[in-house]
mmCIF file of C-alpha atoms and ligand atoms in Angstrom:
data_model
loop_
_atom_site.group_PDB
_atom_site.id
_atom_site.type_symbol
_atom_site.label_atom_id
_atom_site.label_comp_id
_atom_site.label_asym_id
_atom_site.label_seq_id
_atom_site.Cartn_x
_atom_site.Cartn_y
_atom_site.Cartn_z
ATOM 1 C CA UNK A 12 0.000 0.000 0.000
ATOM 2 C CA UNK A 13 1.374 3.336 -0.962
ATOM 3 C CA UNK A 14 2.223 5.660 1.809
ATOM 4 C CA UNK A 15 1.196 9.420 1.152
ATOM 5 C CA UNK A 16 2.321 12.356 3.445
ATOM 6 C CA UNK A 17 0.816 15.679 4.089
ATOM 7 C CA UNK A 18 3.180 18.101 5.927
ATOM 8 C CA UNK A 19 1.420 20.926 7.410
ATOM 9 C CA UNK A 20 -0.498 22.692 9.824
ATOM 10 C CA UNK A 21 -3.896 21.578 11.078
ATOM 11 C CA UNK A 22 -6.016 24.298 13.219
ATOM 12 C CA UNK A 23 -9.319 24.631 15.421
ATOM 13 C CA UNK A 24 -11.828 26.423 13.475
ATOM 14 C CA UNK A 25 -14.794 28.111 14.602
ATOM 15 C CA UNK A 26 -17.226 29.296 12.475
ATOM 16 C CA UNK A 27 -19.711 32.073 12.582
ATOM 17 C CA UNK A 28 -23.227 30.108 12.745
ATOM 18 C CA UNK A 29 -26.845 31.472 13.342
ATOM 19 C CA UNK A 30 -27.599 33.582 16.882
ATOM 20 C CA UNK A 31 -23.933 34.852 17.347
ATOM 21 C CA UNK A 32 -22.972 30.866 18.637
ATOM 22 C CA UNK A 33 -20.000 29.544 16.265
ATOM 23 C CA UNK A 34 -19.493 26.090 15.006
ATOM 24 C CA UNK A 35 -16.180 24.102 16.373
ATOM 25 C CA UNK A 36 -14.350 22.023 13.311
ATOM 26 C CA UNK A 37 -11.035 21.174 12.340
ATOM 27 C CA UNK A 38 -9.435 23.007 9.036
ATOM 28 C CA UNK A 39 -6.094 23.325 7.272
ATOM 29 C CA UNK A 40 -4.888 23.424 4.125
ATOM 30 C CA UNK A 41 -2.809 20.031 3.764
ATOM 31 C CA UNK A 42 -5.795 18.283 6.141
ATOM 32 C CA UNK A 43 -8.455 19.741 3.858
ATOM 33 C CA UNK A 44 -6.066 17.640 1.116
ATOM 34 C CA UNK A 45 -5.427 15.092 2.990
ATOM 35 C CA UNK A 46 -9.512 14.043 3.836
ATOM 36 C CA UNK A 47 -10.752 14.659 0.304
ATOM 37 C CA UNK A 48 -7.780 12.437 -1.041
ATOM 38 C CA UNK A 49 -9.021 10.206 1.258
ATOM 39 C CA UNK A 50 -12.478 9.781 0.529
ATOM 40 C CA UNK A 51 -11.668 10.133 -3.385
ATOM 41 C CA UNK A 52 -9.175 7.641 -3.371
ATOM 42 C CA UNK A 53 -10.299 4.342 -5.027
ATOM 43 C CA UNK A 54 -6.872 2.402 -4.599
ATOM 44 C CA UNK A 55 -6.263 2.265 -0.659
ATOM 45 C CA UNK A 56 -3.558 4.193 0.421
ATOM 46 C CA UNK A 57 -2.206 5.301 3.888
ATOM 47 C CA UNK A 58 -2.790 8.991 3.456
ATOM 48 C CA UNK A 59 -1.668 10.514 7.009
ATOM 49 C CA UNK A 60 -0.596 14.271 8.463
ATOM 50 C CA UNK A 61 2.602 15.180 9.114
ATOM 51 C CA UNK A 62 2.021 17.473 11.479
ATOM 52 C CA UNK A 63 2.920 18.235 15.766
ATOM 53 C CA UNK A 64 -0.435 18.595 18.067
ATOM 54 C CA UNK A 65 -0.114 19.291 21.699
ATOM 55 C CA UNK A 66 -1.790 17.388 24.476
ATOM 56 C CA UNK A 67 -4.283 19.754 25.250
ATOM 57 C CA UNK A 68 -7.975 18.106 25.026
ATOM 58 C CA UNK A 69 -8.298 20.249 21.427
ATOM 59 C CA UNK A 70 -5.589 18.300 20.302
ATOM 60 C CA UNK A 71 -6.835 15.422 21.440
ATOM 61 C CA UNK A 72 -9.933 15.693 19.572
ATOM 62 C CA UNK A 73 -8.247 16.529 16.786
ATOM 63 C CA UNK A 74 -6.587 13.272 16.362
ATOM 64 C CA UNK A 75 -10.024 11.577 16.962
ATOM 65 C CA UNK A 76 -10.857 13.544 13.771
ATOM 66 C CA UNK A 77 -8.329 12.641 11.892
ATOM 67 C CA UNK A 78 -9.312 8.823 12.804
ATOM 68 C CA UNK A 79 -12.795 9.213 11.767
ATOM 69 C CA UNK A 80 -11.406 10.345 8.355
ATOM 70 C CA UNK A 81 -9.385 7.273 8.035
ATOM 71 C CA UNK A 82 -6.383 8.926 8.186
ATOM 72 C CA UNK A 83 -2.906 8.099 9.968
ATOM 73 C CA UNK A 84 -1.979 9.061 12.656
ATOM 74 C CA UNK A 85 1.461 7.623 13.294
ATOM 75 C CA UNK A 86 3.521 10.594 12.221
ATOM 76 C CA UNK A 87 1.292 13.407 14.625
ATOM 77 C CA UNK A 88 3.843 14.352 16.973
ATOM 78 C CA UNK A 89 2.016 14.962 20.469
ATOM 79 C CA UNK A 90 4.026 17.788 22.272
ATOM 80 C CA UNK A 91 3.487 18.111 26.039
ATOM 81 C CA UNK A 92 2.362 21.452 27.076
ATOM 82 C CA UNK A 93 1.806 23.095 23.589
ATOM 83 C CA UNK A 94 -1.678 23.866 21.644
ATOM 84 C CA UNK A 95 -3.087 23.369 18.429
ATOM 85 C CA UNK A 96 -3.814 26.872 16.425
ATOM 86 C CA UNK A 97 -7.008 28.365 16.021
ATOM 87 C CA UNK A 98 -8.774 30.295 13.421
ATOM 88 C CA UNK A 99 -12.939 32.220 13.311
ATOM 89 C CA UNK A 100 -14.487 33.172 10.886
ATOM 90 C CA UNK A 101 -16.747 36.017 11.897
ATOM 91 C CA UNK A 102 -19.141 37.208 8.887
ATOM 92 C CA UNK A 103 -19.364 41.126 8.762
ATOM 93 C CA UNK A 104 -22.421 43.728 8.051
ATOM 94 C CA UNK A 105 -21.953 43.141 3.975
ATOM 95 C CA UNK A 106 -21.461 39.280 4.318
ATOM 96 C CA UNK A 107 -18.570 39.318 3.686
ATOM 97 C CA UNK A 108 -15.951 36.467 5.913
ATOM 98 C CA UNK A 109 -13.233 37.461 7.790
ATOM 99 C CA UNK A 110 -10.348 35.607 9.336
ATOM 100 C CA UNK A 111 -9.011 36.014 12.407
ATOM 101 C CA UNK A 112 -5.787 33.665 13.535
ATOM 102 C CA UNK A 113 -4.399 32.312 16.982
ATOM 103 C CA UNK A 114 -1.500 30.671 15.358
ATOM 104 C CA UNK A 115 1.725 31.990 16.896
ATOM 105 C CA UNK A 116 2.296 29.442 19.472
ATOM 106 C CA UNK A 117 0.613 26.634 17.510
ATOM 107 C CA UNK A 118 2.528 23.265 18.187
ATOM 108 C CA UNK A 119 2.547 22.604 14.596
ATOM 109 C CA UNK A 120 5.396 25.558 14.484
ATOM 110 C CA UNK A 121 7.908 22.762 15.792
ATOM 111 C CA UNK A 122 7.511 20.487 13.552
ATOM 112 C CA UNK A 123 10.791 20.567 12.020
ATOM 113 C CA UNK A 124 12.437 20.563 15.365
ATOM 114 C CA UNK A 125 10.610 16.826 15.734
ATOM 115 C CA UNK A 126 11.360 15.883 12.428
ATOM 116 C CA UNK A 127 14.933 16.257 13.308
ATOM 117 C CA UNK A 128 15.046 14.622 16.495
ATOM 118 C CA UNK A 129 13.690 11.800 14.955
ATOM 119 C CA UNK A 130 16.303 12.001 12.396
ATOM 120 C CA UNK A 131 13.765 11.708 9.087
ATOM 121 C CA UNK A 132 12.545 8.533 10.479
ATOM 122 C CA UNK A 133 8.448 9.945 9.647
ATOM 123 C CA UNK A 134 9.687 10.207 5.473
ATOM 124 C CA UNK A 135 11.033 6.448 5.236
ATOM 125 C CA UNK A 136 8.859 4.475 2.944
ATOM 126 C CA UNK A 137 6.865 7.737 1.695
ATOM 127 C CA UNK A 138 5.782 7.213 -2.242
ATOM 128 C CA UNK A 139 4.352 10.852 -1.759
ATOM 129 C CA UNK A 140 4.440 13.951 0.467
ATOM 130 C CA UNK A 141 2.914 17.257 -0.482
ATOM 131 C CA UNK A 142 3.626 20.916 1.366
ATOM 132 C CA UNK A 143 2.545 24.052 0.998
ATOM 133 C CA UNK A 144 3.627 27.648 1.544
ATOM 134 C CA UNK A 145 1.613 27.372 4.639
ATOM 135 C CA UNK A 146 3.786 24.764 5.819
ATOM 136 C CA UNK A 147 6.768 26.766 5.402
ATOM 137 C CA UNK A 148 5.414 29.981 6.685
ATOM 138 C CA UNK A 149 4.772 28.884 9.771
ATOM 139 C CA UNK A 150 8.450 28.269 10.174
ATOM 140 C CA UNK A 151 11.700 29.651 10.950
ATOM 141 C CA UNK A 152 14.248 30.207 8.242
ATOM 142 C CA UNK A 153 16.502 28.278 9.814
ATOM 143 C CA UNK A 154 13.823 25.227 9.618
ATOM 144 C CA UNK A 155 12.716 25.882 6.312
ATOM 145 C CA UNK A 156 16.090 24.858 4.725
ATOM 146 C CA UNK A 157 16.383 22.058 7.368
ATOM 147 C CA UNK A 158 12.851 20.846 5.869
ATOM 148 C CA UNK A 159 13.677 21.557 2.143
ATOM 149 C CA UNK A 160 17.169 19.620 2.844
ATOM 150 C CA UNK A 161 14.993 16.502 3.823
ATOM 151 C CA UNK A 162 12.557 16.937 0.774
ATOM 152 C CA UNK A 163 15.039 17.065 -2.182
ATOM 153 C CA UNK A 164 16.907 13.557 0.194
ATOM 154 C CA UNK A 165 13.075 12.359 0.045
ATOM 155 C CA UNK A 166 12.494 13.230 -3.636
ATOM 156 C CA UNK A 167 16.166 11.834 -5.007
ATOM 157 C CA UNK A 168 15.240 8.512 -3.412
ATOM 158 C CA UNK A 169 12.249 8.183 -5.759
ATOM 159 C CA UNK A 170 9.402 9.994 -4.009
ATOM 160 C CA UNK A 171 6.943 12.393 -5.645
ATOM 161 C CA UNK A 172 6.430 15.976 -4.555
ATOM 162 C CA UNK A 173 3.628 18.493 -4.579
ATOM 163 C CA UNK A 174 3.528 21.492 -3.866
ATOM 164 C CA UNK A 175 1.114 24.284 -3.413
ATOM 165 C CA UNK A 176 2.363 27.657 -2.465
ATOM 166 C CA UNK A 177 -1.200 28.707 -1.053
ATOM 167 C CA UNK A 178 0.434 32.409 -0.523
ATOM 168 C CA UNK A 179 -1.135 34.188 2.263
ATOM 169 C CA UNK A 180 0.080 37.429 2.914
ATOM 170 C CA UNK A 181 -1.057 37.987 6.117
ATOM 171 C CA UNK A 182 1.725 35.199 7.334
ATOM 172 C CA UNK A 183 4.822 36.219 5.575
ATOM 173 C CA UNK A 184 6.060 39.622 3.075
ATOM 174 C CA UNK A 185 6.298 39.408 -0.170
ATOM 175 C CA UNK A 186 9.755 39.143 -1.254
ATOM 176 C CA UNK A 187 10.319 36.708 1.691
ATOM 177 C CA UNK A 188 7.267 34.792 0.404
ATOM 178 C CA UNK A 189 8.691 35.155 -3.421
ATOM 179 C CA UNK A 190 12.110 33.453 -2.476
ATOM 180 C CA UNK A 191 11.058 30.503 -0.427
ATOM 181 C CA UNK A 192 8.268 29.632 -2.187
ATOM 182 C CA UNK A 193 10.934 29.305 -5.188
ATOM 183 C CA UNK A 194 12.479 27.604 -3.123
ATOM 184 C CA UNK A 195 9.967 25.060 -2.706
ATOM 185 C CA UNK A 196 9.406 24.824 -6.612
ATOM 186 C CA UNK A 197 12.905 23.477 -6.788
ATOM 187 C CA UNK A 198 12.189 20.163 -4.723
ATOM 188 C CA UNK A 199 8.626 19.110 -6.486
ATOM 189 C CA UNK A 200 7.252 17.180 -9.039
ATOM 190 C CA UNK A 201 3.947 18.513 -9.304
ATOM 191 C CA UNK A 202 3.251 22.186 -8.640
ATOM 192 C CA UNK A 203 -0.434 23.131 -8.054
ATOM 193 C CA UNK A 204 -0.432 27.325 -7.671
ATOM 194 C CA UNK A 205 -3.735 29.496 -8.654
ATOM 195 C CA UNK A 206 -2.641 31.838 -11.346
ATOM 196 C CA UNK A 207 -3.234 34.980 -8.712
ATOM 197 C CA UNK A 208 -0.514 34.521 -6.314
ATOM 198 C CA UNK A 209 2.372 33.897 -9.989
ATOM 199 C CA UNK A 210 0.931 37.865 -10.708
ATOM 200 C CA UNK A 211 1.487 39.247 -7.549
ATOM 201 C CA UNK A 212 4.301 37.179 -6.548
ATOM 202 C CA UNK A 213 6.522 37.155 -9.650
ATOM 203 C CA UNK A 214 4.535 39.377 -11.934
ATOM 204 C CA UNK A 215 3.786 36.732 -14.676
ATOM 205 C CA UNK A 216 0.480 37.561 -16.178
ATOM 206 C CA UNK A 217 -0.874 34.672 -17.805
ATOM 207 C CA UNK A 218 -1.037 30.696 -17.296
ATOM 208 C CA UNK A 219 2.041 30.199 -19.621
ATOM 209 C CA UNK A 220 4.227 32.336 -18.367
ATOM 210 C CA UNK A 221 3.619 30.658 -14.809
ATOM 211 C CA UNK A 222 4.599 27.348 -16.535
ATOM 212 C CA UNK A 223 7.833 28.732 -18.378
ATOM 213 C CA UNK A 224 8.974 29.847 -14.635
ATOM 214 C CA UNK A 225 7.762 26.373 -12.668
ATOM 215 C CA UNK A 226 9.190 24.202 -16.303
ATOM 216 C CA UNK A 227 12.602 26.363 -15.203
ATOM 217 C CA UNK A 228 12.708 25.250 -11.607
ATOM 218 C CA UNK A 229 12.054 21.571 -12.540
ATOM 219 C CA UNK A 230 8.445 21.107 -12.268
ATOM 220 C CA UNK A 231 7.290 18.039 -14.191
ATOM 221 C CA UNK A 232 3.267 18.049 -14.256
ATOM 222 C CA UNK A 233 1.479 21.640 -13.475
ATOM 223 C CA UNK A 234 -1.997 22.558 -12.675
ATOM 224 C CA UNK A 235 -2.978 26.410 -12.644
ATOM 225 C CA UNK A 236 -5.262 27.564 -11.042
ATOM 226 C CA UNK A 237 -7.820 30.607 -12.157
ATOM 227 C CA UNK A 238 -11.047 30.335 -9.539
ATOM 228 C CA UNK A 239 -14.014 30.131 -11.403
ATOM 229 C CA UNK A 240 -12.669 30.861 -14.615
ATOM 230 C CA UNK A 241 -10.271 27.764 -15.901
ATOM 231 C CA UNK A 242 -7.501 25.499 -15.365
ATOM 232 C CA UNK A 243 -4.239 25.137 -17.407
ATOM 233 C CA UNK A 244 -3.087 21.560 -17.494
ATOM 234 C CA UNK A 245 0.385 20.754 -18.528
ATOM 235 C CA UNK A 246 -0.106 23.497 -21.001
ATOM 236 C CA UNK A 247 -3.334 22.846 -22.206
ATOM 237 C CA UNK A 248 -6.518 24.677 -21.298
ATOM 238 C CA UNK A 249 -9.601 23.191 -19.351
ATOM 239 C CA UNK A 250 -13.000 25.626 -18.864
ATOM 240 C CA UNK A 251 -14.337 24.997 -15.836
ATOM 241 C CA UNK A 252 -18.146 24.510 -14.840
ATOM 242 C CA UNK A 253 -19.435 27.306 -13.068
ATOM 243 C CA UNK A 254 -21.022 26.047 -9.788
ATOM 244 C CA UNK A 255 -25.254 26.546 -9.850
ATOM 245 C CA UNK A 256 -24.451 28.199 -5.712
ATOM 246 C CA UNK A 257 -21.534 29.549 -4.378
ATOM 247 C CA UNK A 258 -21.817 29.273 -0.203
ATOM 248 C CA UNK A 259 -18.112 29.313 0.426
ATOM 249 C CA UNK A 260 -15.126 29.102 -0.955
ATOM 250 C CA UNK A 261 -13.189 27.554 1.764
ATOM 251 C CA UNK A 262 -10.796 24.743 0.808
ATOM 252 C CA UNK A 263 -11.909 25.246 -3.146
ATOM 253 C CA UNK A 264 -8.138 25.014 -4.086
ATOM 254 C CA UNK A 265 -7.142 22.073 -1.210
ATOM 255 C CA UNK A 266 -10.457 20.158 -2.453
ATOM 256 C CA UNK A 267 -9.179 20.385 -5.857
ATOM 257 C CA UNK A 268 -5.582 19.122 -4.840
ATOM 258 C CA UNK A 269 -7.422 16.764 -2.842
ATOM 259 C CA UNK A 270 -9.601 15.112 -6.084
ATOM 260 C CA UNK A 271 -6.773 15.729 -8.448
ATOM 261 C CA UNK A 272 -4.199 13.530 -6.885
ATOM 262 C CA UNK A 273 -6.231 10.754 -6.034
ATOM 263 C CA UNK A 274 -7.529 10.856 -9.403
ATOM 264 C CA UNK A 275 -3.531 10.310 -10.377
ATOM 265 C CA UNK A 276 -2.883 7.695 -8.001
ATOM 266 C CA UNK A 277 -5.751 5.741 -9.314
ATOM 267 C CA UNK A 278 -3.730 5.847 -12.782
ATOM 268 C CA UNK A 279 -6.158 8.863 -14.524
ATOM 269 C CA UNK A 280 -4.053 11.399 -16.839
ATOM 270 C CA UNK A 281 -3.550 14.972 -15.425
ATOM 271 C CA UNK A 282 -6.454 16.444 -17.905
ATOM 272 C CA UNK A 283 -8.836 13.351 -16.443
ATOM 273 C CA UNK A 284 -7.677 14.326 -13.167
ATOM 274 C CA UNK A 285 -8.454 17.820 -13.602
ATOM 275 C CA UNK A 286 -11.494 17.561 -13.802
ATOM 276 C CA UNK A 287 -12.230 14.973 -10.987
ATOM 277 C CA UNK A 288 -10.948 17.560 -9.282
ATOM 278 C CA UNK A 289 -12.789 20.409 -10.738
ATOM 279 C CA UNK A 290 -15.715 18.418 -9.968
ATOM 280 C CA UNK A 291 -15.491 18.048 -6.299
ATOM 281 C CA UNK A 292 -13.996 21.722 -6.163
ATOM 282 C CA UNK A 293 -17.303 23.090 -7.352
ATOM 283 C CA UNK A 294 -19.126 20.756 -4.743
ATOM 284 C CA UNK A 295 -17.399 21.521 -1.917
ATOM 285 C CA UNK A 296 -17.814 25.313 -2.485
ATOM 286 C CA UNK A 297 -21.589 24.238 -2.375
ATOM 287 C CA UNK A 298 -21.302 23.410 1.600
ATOM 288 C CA UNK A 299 -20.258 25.931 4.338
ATOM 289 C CA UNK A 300 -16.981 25.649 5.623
ATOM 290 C CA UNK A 301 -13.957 23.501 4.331
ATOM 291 C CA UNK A 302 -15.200 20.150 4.993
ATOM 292 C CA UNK A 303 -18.261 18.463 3.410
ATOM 293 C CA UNK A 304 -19.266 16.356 6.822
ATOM 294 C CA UNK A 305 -19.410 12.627 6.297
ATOM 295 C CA UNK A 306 -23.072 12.493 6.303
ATOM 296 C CA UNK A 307 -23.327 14.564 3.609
ATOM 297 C CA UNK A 308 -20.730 12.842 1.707
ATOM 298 C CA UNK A 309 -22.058 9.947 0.078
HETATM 299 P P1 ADP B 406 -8.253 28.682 -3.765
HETATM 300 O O1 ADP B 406 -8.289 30.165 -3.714
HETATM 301 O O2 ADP B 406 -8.893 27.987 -2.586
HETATM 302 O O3 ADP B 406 -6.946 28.076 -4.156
HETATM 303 P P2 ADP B 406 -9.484 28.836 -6.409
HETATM 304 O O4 ADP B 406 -10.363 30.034 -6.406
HETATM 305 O O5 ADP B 406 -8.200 28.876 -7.138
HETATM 306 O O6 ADP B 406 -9.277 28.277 -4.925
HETATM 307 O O7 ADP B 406 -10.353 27.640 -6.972
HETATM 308 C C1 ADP B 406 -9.871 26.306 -6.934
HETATM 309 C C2 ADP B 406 -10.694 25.474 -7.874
HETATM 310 O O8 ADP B 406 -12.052 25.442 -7.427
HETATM 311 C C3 ADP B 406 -10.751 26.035 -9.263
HETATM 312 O O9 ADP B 406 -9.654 25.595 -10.014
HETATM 313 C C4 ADP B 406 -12.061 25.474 -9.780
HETATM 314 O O10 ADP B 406 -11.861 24.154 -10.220
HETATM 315 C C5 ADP B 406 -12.921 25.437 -8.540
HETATM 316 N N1 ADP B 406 -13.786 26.623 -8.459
HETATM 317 C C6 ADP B 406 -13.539 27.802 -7.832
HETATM 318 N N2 ADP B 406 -14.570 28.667 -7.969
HETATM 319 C C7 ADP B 406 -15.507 28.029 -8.711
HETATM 320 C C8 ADP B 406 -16.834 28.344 -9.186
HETATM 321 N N3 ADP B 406 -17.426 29.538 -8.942
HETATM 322 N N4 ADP B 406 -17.508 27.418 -9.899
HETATM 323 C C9 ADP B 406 -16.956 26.202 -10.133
HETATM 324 N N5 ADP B 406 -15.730 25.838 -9.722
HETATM 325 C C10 ADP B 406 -15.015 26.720 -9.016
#
């Protein structure tokens, strides 16, 4: 059975629901992955998080959720004393979401440090691990190249690697973002950016131009990104289905990842994959939050 890695940050969420009460769940980018890979997969896989928790009773819960969703658990480092981060989303006057983040003590910060102490042992036998620009910008410098050290070791030994730079300004500046994210690039296989964050990181304008710079850095197989409007596969162009209802966008790019990859495992082409995970994109942006619940799945 293959053994697939997600290497990230998974937070509490708690979501703005009816008569000022929110709703507690569990969100993150490379979790929001990691479940819909999960439940898309039709060749069984270990999918699991690479990830540190603390031993708090959030944390603790946490795991249980990552259990429900079939996931493993074996490489969740439990750290005693530290806490999981947390994120709300409040809903303004106009409707319109904000974010607000408890993440600068988050356990999941010292995840490298773990990594290291265990000496790699959590990457042995991986057949795939993808990261994101979250994942790094949550880190120190210092642990960034530690972490990108072990990924190119991973990736030279025969593993594949996806990335998704997921740019969020609010965590790191630009030029910082610009150079580590490159960074990144230059240890994966498959890259899976939205066009928006190529313009306003590196200027380039339009879907090619994105793949000249990834094709330059390495990148085998690309998918870019463009919301609503299309996808650009390998250098081909794919029109995407507008949904009937948008109720939130949350996790519309990690859903995508999510359906794409397990659409590739399964043995699909990247243009059949694409639009697997087109398909569940547009469905999960049908459902409030980042996570279709179970009973709603099937
Ligand atoms: P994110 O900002 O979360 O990365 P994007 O806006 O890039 O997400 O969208 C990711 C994918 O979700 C798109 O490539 C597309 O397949 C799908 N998607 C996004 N918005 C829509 C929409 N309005 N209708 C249908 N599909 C959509």
């Amino acid at each position: 059975m293959k053994k697939l890695l997600m290497l990230g940050e998974c937070m509490v969420e708690m979501a703005a629901a009816e008569g000022g009460l929110y709703r507690q769940g569990f969100a993150g980018d490379v979790y929001n992955t990691a479940v819909y890979l999960k439940r898309s997969l039709k060749t069984p896989a270990q999918v699991g998080l690479l990830t540190a928790v603390g031993d708090d009773a959030m944390s603790e819960a946490m795991l249980a959720r990552f259990r429900a969703e079939g996931l493993d658990n074996r490489h969740c480092y439990q750290l005693a004393g530290a806490m999981p981060g947390l994120y709300l989303i409040e809903v303004d006057e106009n409707g319109e979401r904000n974010f607000l983040y408890w993440r600068s003590q988050a356990a999941a910060r010292q995840l490298v440090r773990c990594i290291e102490e265990d000496n790699g042992a959590a990457f042995s036998g991986t057949d795939l691990l993808l990261f994101s620009g979250i994942s790094l910008a949550i880190l120190s410098a210092e642990h960034r190249a530690l972490l990108l050290g072990r990924l190119k070791a991973l990736r030279a030994q025969g593993a594949t690697l996806v990335f998704d730079p997921n740019y969020r300004a609010k965590l790191w500046g630009k030029e910082e973002a610009a150079h580590w994210l490159a960074q990144a690039y230059g240890c994966a296989d498959i890259a899976l950016p939205g066009l928006e964050e190529h313009q306003l990181l590196w200027g380039q304008q339009s879907p090619e131009q994105a793949a000249d710079f990834l094709t330059g850095l390495g990148v085998k197989e690309l998918v870019i990104k463009q919301g609503p409007e299309r996808l650009f596969v390998n250098g081909q162009y794919l029109a995407v289905t507008p949904a009937e209802q948008v109720v939130d966008t949350t996790a519309a790019g990690d859903s995508f990842n999510g359906g794409y990859l397990a659409a590739r495992l399964d043995g699909q082409s990247p243009l059949e994959a694409a639009k697997l995970g087109a398909a569940l994109a547009r469905r999960v942006i049908g459902y409030r939050g980042a996570i279709i619940e179970q009973s709603q799945w099937a």
